[in-house]
XYZ file of C-alpha atoms in Angstrom:
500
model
C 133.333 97.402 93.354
C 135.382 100.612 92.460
C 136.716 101.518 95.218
C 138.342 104.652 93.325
C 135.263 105.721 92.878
C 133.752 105.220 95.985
C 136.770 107.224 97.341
C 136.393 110.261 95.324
C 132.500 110.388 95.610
C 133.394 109.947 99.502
C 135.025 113.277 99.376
C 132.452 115.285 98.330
C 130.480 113.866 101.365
C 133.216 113.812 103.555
C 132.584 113.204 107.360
C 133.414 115.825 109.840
C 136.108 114.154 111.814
C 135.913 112.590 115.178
C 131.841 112.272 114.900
C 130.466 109.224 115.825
C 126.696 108.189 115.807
C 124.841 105.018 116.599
C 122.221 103.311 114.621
C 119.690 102.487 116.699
C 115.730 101.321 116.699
C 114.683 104.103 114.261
C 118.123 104.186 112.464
C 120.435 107.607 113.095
C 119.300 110.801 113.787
C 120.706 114.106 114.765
C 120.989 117.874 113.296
C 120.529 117.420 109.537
C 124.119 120.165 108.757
C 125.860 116.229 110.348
C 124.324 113.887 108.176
C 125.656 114.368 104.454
C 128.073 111.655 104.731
C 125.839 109.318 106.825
C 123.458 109.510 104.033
C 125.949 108.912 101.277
C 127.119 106.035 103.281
C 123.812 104.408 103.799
C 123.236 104.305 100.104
C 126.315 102.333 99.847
C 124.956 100.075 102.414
C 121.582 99.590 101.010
C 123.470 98.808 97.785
C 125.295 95.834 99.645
C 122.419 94.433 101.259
C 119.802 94.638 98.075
C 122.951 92.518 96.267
C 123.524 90.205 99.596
C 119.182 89.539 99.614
C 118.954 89.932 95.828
C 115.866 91.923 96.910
C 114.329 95.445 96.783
C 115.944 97.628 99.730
C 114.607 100.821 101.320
C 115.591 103.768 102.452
C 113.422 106.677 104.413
C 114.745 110.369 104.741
C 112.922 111.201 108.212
C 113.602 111.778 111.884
C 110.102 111.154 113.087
C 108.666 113.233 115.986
C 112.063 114.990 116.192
C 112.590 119.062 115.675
C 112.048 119.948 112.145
C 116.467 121.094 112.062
C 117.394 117.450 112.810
C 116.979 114.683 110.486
C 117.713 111.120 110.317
C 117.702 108.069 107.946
C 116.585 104.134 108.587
C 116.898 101.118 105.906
C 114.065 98.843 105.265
C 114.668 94.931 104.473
C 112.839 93.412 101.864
C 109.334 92.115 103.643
C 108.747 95.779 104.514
C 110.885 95.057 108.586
C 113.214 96.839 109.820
C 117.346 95.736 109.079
C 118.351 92.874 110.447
C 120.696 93.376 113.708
C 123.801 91.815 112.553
C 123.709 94.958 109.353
C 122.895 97.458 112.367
C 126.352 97.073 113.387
C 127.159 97.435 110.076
C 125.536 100.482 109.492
C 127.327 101.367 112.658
C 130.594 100.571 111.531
C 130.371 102.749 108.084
C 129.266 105.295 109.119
C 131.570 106.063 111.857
C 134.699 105.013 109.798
C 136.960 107.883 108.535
C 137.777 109.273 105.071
C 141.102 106.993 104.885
C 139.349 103.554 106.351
C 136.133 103.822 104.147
C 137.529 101.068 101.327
C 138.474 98.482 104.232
C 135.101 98.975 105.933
C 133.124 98.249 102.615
C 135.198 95.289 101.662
C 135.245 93.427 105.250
C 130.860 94.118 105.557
C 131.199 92.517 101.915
C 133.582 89.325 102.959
C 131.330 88.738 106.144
C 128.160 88.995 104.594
C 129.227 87.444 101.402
C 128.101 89.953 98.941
C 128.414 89.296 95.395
C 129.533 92.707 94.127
C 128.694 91.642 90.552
C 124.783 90.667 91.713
C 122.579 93.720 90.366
C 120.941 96.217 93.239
C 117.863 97.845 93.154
C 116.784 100.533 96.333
C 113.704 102.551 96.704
C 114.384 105.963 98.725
C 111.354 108.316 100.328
C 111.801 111.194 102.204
C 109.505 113.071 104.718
C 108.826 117.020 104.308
C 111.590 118.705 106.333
C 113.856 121.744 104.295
C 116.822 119.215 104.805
C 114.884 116.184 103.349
C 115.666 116.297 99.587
C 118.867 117.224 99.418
C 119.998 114.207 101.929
C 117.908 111.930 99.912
C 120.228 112.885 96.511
C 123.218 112.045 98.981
C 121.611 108.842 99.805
C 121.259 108.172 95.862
C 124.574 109.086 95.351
C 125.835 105.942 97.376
C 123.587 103.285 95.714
C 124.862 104.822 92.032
C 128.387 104.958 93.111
C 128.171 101.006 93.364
C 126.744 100.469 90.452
C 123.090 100.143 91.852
C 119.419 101.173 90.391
C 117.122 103.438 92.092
C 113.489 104.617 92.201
C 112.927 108.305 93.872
C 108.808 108.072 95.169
C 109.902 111.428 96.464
C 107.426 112.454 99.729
C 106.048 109.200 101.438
C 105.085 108.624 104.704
C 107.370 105.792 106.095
C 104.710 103.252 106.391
C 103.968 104.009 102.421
C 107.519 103.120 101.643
C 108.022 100.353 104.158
C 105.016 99.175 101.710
C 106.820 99.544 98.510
C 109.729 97.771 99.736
C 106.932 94.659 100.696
C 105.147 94.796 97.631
C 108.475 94.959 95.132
C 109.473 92.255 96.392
C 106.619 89.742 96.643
C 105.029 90.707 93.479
C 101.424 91.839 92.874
C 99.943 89.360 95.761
C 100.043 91.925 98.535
C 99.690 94.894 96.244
C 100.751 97.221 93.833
C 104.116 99.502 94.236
C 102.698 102.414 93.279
C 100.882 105.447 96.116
C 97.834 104.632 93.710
C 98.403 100.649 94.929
C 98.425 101.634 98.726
C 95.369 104.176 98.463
C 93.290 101.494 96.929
C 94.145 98.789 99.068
C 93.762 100.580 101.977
C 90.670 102.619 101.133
C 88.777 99.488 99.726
C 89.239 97.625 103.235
C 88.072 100.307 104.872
C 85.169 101.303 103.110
C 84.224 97.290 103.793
C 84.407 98.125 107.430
C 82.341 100.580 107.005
C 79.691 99.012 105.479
C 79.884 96.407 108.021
C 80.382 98.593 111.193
C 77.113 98.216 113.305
C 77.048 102.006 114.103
C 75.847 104.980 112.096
C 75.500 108.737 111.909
C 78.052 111.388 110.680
C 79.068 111.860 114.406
C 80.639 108.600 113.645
C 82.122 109.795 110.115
C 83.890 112.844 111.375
C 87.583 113.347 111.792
C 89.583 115.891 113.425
C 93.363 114.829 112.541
C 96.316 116.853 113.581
C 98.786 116.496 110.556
C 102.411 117.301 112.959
C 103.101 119.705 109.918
C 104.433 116.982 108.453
C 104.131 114.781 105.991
C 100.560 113.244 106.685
C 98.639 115.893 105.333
C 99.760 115.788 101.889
C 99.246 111.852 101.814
C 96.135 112.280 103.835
C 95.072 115.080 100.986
C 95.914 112.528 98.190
C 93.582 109.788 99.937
C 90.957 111.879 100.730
C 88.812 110.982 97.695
C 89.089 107.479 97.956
C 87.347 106.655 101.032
C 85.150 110.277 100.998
C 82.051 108.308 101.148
C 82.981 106.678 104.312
C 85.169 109.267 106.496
C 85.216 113.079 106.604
C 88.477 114.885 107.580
C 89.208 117.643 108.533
C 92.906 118.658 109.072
C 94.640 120.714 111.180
C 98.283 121.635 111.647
C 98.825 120.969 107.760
C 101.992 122.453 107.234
C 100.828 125.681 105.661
C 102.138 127.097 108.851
C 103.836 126.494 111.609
C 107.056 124.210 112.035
C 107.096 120.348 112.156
C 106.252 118.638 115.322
C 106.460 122.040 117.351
C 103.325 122.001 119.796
C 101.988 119.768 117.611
C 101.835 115.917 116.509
C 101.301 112.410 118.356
C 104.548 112.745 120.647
C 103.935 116.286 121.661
C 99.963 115.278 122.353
C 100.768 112.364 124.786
C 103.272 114.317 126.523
C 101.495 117.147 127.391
C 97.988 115.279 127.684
C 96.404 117.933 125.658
C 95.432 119.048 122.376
C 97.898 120.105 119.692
C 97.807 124.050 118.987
C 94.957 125.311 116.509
C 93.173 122.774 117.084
C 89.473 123.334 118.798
C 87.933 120.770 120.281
C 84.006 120.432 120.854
C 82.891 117.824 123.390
C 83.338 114.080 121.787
C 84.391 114.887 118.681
C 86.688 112.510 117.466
C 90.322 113.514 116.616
C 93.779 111.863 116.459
C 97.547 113.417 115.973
C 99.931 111.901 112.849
C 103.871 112.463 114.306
C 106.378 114.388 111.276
C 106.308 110.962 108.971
C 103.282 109.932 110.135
C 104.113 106.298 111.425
C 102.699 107.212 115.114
C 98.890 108.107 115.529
C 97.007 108.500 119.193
C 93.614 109.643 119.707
C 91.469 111.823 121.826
C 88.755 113.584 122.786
C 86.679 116.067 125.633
C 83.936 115.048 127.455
C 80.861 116.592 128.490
C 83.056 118.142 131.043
C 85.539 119.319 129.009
C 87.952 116.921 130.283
C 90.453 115.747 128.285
C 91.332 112.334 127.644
C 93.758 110.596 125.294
C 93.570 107.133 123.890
C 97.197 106.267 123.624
C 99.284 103.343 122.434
C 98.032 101.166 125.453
C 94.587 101.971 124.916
C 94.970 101.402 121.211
C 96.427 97.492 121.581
C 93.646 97.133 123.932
C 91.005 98.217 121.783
C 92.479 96.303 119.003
C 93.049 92.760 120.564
C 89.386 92.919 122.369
C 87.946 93.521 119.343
C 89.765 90.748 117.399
C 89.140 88.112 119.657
C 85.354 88.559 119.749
C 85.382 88.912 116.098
C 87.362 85.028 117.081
C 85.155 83.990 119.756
C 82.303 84.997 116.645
C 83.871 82.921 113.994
C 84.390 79.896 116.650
C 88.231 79.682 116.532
C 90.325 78.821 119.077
C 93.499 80.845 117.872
C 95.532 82.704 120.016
C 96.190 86.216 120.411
C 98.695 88.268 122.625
C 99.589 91.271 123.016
C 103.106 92.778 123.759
C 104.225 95.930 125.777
C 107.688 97.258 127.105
C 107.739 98.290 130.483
C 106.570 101.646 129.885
C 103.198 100.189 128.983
C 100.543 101.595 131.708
C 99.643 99.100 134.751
C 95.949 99.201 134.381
C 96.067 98.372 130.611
C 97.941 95.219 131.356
C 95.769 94.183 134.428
C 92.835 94.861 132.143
C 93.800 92.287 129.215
C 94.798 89.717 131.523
C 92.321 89.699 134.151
C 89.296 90.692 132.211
C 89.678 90.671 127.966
C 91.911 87.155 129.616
C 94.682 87.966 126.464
C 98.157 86.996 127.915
C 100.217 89.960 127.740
C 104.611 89.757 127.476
C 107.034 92.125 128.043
C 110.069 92.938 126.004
C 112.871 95.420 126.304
C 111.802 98.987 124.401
C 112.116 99.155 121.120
C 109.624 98.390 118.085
C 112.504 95.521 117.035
C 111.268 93.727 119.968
C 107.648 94.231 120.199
C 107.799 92.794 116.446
C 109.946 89.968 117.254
C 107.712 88.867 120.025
C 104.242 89.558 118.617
C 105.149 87.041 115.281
C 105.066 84.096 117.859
C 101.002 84.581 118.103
C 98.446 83.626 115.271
C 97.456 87.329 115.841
C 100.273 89.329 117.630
C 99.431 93.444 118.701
C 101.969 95.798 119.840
C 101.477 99.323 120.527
C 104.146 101.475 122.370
C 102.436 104.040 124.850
C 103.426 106.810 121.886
C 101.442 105.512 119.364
C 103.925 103.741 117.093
C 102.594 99.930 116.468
C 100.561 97.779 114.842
C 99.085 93.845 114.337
C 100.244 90.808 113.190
C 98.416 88.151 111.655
C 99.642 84.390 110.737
C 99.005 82.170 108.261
C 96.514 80.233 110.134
C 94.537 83.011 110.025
C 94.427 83.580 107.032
C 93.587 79.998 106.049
C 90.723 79.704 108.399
C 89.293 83.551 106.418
C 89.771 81.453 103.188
C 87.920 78.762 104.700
C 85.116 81.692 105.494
C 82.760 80.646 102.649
C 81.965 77.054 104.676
C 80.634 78.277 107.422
C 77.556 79.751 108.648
C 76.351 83.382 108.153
C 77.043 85.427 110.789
C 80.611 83.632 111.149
C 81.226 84.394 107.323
C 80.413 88.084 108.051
C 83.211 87.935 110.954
C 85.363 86.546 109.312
C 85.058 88.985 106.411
C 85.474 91.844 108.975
C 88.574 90.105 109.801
C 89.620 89.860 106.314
C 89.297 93.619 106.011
C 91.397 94.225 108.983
C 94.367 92.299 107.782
C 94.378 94.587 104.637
C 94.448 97.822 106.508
C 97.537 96.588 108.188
C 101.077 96.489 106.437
C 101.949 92.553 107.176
C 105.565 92.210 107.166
C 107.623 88.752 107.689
C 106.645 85.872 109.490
C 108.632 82.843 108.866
C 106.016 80.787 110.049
C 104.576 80.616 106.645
C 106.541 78.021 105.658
C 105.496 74.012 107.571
C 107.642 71.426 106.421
C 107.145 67.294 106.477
C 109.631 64.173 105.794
C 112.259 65.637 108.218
C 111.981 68.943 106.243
C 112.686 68.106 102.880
C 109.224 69.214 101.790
C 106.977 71.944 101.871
C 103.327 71.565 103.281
C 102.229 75.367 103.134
C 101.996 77.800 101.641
C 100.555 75.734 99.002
C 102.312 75.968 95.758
C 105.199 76.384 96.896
C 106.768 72.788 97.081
C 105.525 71.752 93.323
C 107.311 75.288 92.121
C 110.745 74.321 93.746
C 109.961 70.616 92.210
C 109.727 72.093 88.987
C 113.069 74.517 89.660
C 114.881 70.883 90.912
C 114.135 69.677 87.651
C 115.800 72.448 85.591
C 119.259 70.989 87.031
C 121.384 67.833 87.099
C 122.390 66.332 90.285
C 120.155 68.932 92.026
C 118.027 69.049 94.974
C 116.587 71.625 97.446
C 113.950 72.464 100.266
C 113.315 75.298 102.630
C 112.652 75.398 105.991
C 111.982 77.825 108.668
C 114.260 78.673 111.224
C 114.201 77.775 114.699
C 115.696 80.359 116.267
C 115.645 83.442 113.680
C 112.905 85.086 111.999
C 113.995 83.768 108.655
C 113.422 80.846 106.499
C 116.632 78.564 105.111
C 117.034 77.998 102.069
C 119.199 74.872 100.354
C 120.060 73.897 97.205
C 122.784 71.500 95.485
C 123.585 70.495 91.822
C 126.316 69.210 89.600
C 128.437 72.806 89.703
C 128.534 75.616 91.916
C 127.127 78.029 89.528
C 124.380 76.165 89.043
C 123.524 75.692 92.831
C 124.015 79.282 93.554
C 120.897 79.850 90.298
C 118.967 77.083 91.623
C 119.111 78.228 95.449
C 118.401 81.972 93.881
C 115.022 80.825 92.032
C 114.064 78.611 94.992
C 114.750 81.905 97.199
C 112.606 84.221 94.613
C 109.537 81.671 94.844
C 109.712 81.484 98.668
C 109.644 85.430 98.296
C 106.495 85.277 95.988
C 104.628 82.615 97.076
C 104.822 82.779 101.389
C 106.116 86.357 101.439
C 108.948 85.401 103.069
C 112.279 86.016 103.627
C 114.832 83.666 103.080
C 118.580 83.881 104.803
C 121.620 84.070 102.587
C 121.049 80.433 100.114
C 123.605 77.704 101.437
C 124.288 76.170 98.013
C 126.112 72.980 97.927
C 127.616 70.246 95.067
């Protein structure tokens, strides 16, 4: 690491003294005039932890649902999740430290972690539509060059488009290509499945009204629109050729106010549904008859959602479970409703999308939804074996379970280490199959060697092990074994504990 040259780059992003900021659930975010050198930082930081995971890291330009004047920034780990708690306080750390303590920070986050400073980084950076966007985004580039690091630019991207590029760099072509082209066609294909498969009909049905926050989700929206044209017509409102981001506008200002967004008319039941500024919340809504107004929020979402995946279970004659999870801010009725009638348990965690995630990856199929729209579902591998399984069984459960299949792909999956089962006191892999005849195979490329994977009890990680006749070959062997767990389970791995 130069540290000389960290230094001087440093100065031209120099933090304003005595300012101290907090990474939290959604990363840091405040006025974008304070966030030059938090930027520059993080790109030093995404540097460290692409060389610590010898993986693909992310980093998003956005502040969400805030005021278009702020802005913010969150990293992405290498299975598309957010960063892992313990390089929170990191983050934390960094970018609070001043000009003159900047070189000890780097080097202690290096010693703790264990970061190989000579190990290559590679860090994908998106940014959201806001005046302030593009130039943080060079400052965050600025950081991962400054160490030596590659980069891509995608430029604009909704967060859950780069949070998808981080998944699918890193696991290969198996989930999907890295490219916007990748995540249209994947996306658009499942749906248009759905479609064919959905019982009901009429363009009543096909019609969209979507309120775009002025943000970001209109131009992505725009670019999609072709692809799935034959299944879903749009129309968009609040597109950002007028009008300032989020302001009266967009999923957070929607729930809120329990009305529609401005310029937007609404007939009775037409169908229509608010983006936030990046475009990683979405509620819905409509008026009745009446011209009452009602909103189908986060709650109502994970309701919807789990109901409909366990009959498509109760269809296909599994017996796998499903739960949802809510904070305490989830509304009463929606809880009473899943437990006492849909009969899904429901838990509880502390606020925070961190948590629902953590939580919901203890299910074969895990939903979370916070009340403002920001969520999504989780499937395991057993469910995925038992879709693979599909073409055994009888009609009508094949055509569920293709449904199903469909569903999966319109989510973005992230880690579960519950990919990986082990037998013979862990030594070897059962599933995902593959996987133990590849690190067989990588065992034999050594002398002296041996290694096996495992996952975690307590973490949402999988272990990885590996020994041979020299450290430098233990540390290749335990990265290969790490690479294959990455492309064959699409999981991730904590730091290799090589051994001779």
């Amino acid at each position: 690491m130069d540290l000389g040259a960290v230094t001087k780059y440093s100065a031209l992003h120099a933090k304003p003294s005595g300012l101290i900021l907090q990474y939290g659930t959604a990363g840091f975010r405040t006025k974008a005039e304070h966030l030059d050198h938090v930027m520059f930082r993080m790109g030093l930081l995404a540097a460290l932890r692409s060389k610590q995971t010898k993986s693909t890291i992310g980093v998003m330009v956005t502040a969400s649902h805030n005021p278009e004047e702020d802005n913010g920034v969150k990293l992405v780990d290498p299975l598309g999740e957010m960063l892992a708690p313990s390089w929170e306080e990191h983050a934390t750390c960094l970018a609070n430290a001043e000009e003159q303590d900047m070189q000890r920070v780097l080097i202690d986050i290096s010693e703790k972690e264990a970061v190989n400073l000579q190990q290559n980084a590679f860090v994908v950076v998106g940014r959201d539509t806001r005046p302030s966007s593009e130039k943080l985004s060079q400052s965050v580039i600025d950081g991962v060059t400054v160490l030596g690091g590659e980069f891509h630019d995608y430029g604009l991207l909704t967060t859950p488009q780069l949070h998808y590029m981080v998944y699918c760099r890193n696991t290969g072509s198996r989930y999907g290509k890295a490219t916007l082209e990748g995540y249209y066609q994947k996306l658009s294909k499942a749906f248009m499945e759905l479609i064919k498969q959905a019982s009901c009909s009429g363009d009543e049905y096909r019609s969209l009204k979507v309120d775009c926050a002025n943000g970001i989700g209109a131009l992505k929206l725009r670019e999609m629109e072709h692809y799935f044209s034959q299944g879903l017509s749009v129309q968009l409102f609040n597109d950002g050729s007028k009008g300032k981001l989020n302001h009266l506008c967009g999923a957070d200002f929607v729930k809120s106010h329990q009305k529609p967004p401005q310029g937007m008319e609404i007939k009775s039941n037409e169908r229509c549904c608010s983006f936030d500024g990046d475009a990683d919340r979405i509620v819905y809504y409509y008026h009745d008859a009446d011209g009452h107004f009602h909103l189908i929020d986060g709650d109502k979402i994970a309701t919807l959602i789990s109901s409909f995946l366990k009959e498509l279970l109760v269809e296909i004659g599994e017996s796998l479970n499903i739960g949802v999870v809510q904070t305490a801010y989830a509304n009463g009725s929606s809880t009473r409703y899943l437990e006492e009638v849909m009969k899904v348990p429901v838990y509880c965690t502390k606020t925070g999308v961190k948590h629902l995630h953590h939580k919901a990856q203890e299910f074969d199929i895990g939903v979370y939804f916070e009340a403002n729209g920001h969520g999504t579902a989780l499937f395991s591998t057993a469910v995925e074996m038992k879709i693979k399984q599909s073409e055994q069984l009888e009609e009508k459960k094949r055509k569920a379970a293709k449904m199903l299949e469909n569903i999966i792909d319109l989510f973005n999956q992230v880690a579960d280490r519950r990919v990986i089962s082990t037998t013979n006191a862990e030594r070897q892999a059962v599933t995902p199959p593959g996987l133990q005849e590849t690190i067989n195979d990588l065992v034999k490329k050594y002398k002296l060697s041996r290694a096996f994977v495992r996952p975690s009890g307590t973490e949402d990680v999988v272990r990885v092990y590996a020994e041979a006749d020299s450290q430098e070959s233990a540390d290749h062997l335990a990265c290969e074994v790490s690479l294959a767990v990455f492309q064959l389970a699409g999981g991730i791995g904590e730091r290799p504990q090589p051994g001779f």
